[in-house]
Amino acid sequence: MKSTHPQGSSHTVAGRVLECLAADNMHQQWLLLAACFWVIFMFMVASKFITLTFKDPDGYSAKQEFLFLTTVPEAGKSREEKRFAEDPKPTGRMPPAAPLVYMERLELIRNVCRDEALRNLSHTAVSKFVLDRIFVCDKHKILFCQTPKVGNTQWKKVLIVLNGAFPSIEEIPENVVHDHEKNGLPRLSSFSKVGIEKRLKTYFKFFIVRDPFERLISAFKDKFVHNPRFEPWYRHEIAPGIIRKYRKNRTETRGIQFEDFVRYLGDPNHRWLDLQFGDHIIHWVTYVELCAPCEIKYSVIGHHETLEEDAPYILREAGIDHLVSYPTIPPGITVYNRTKVERYFLGISKRDIRRLYARFEGDFKLFGYQKPDFLLN
Ligand SMILES: *[C@@H]1O[C@H](CO)[C@@H](O)[C@H](O)[C@H]1NC(C)=O
Ligand SMILES: *[C@@H]1O[C@H](CO)[C@@H](O)[C@H](O)[C@H]1NC(C)=O
Ligand SMILES: *[C@@H]1O[C@H](CO)[C@@H](O)[C@H](O)[C@H]1NC(C)=O
């Protein structure tokens, strides 16, 4: 396993410790507050949900991690029967993507990984940070790299059920999904070096991506604007940190704007702040940094934009389609929305957008997303 790439060198032991302390402090502080204001919080949640339901402009951000996977109730149903029942797609829908598409995705990754000019943007060390992102289902030999804002909670629930900690997806309490002490879904980092290498070599490995800029917009909305989960540290600790360093107009006192976020992400020296934010950065660091796609040979890369075809394909390839199924994804919900992207970047300087693209170029190239020239020129 590689561990000495130049990009990984900033992840020193001291840095790691700092990172942990920062994250721990944030959590403890806020947990205490949460306890004190429990009653008020419950009230807020109730009222927030009510307003969200009615006000959310595109009806999507809060429900991003929609349910697209449920367990198959009739476990006795044979594989053949099920295939036969599901295969004829309703007319007017795209046919399922041919496996060729998935081969081409892997081929593209192989080619981009070999491109020396993009080396710094496509390669990363398989560090503890990466191994922490990967969840393990030993029973079915599956590794899943978590990339927030593409329906990951549902995939995690599937693996939790497959691992046997809960009998069905519906029975997993919402607070347990992300509690890795209780959910029986180990991280790859929790195994020995030999155990890690064995699993990386032999297991089915996958993760899901989406357009890199749309993903950042989604993360911004979900963490700094709505934040449907109770995570006040994003707005009250992380946002002020970003504003202090990156706000252009010093007399502007509004809360964090997308422009501040873009300037932070596009700064070549962003790591200085990243260390203070700890693992919360998983919502906006590149897919390269999260999953190391050039170092780990993934079996399938799913695209959020074609999840209707990709989710069942992943289930089939992982050999679990007879155990779990997927309900219909609401039409249009995963489609790339250029109008939305344009609106978010409106008024942000070309220089800042180009710097942002320069950082995320690896993600655009590796996963075949078109360069957003309409923002850059
Ligand atoms: C990649 O990063 C290294 C060290 O950070 C730097 O010296 C090198 O010039 C970079 N290469 C490219 C092609 O940007
Ligand atoms: C800076 O922000 C203040 C307060 O919102 C605003 O009145 C002013 O026009 C802004 N200046 C520039 C240069 O945008
Ligand atoms: C795209 O985004 C815009 C702005 O957020 C929204 O008004 C529009 O309804 C969206 N279009 C689709 C097809 O979802």
Coordinates of C-alpha atoms and ligand atoms in Angstrom, one line a residue, residues 58 332 337 339-340 343, ligand 3:
D58 CA -36.7 22.4 -5.2
G332 CA -36.1 14.0 -12.4
N337 CA -29.6 21.0 -13.2
T339 CA -29.9 26.5 -14.1
K340 CA -29.3 25.7 -10.4
R343 CA -27.7 30.6 -10.2
Ligands
LIG3 C1 -33.5 23.6 -11.5 O1 -33.1 24.6 -10.5 C2 -33.9 25.7 -10.6 C3 -33.3 26.7 -9.6 O2 -33.1 26.1 -8.3 C4 -35.3 25.4 -10.3 O3 -36.2 26.5 -10.3 C5 -35.8 24.4 -11.3 O4 -37.1 24.0 -11.0 C6 -34.9 23.2 -11.4 N1 -35.3 22.4 -12.5 C7 -35.5 21.1 -12.4 C8 -35.8 20.4 -13.7 O5 -35.5 20.5 -11.3

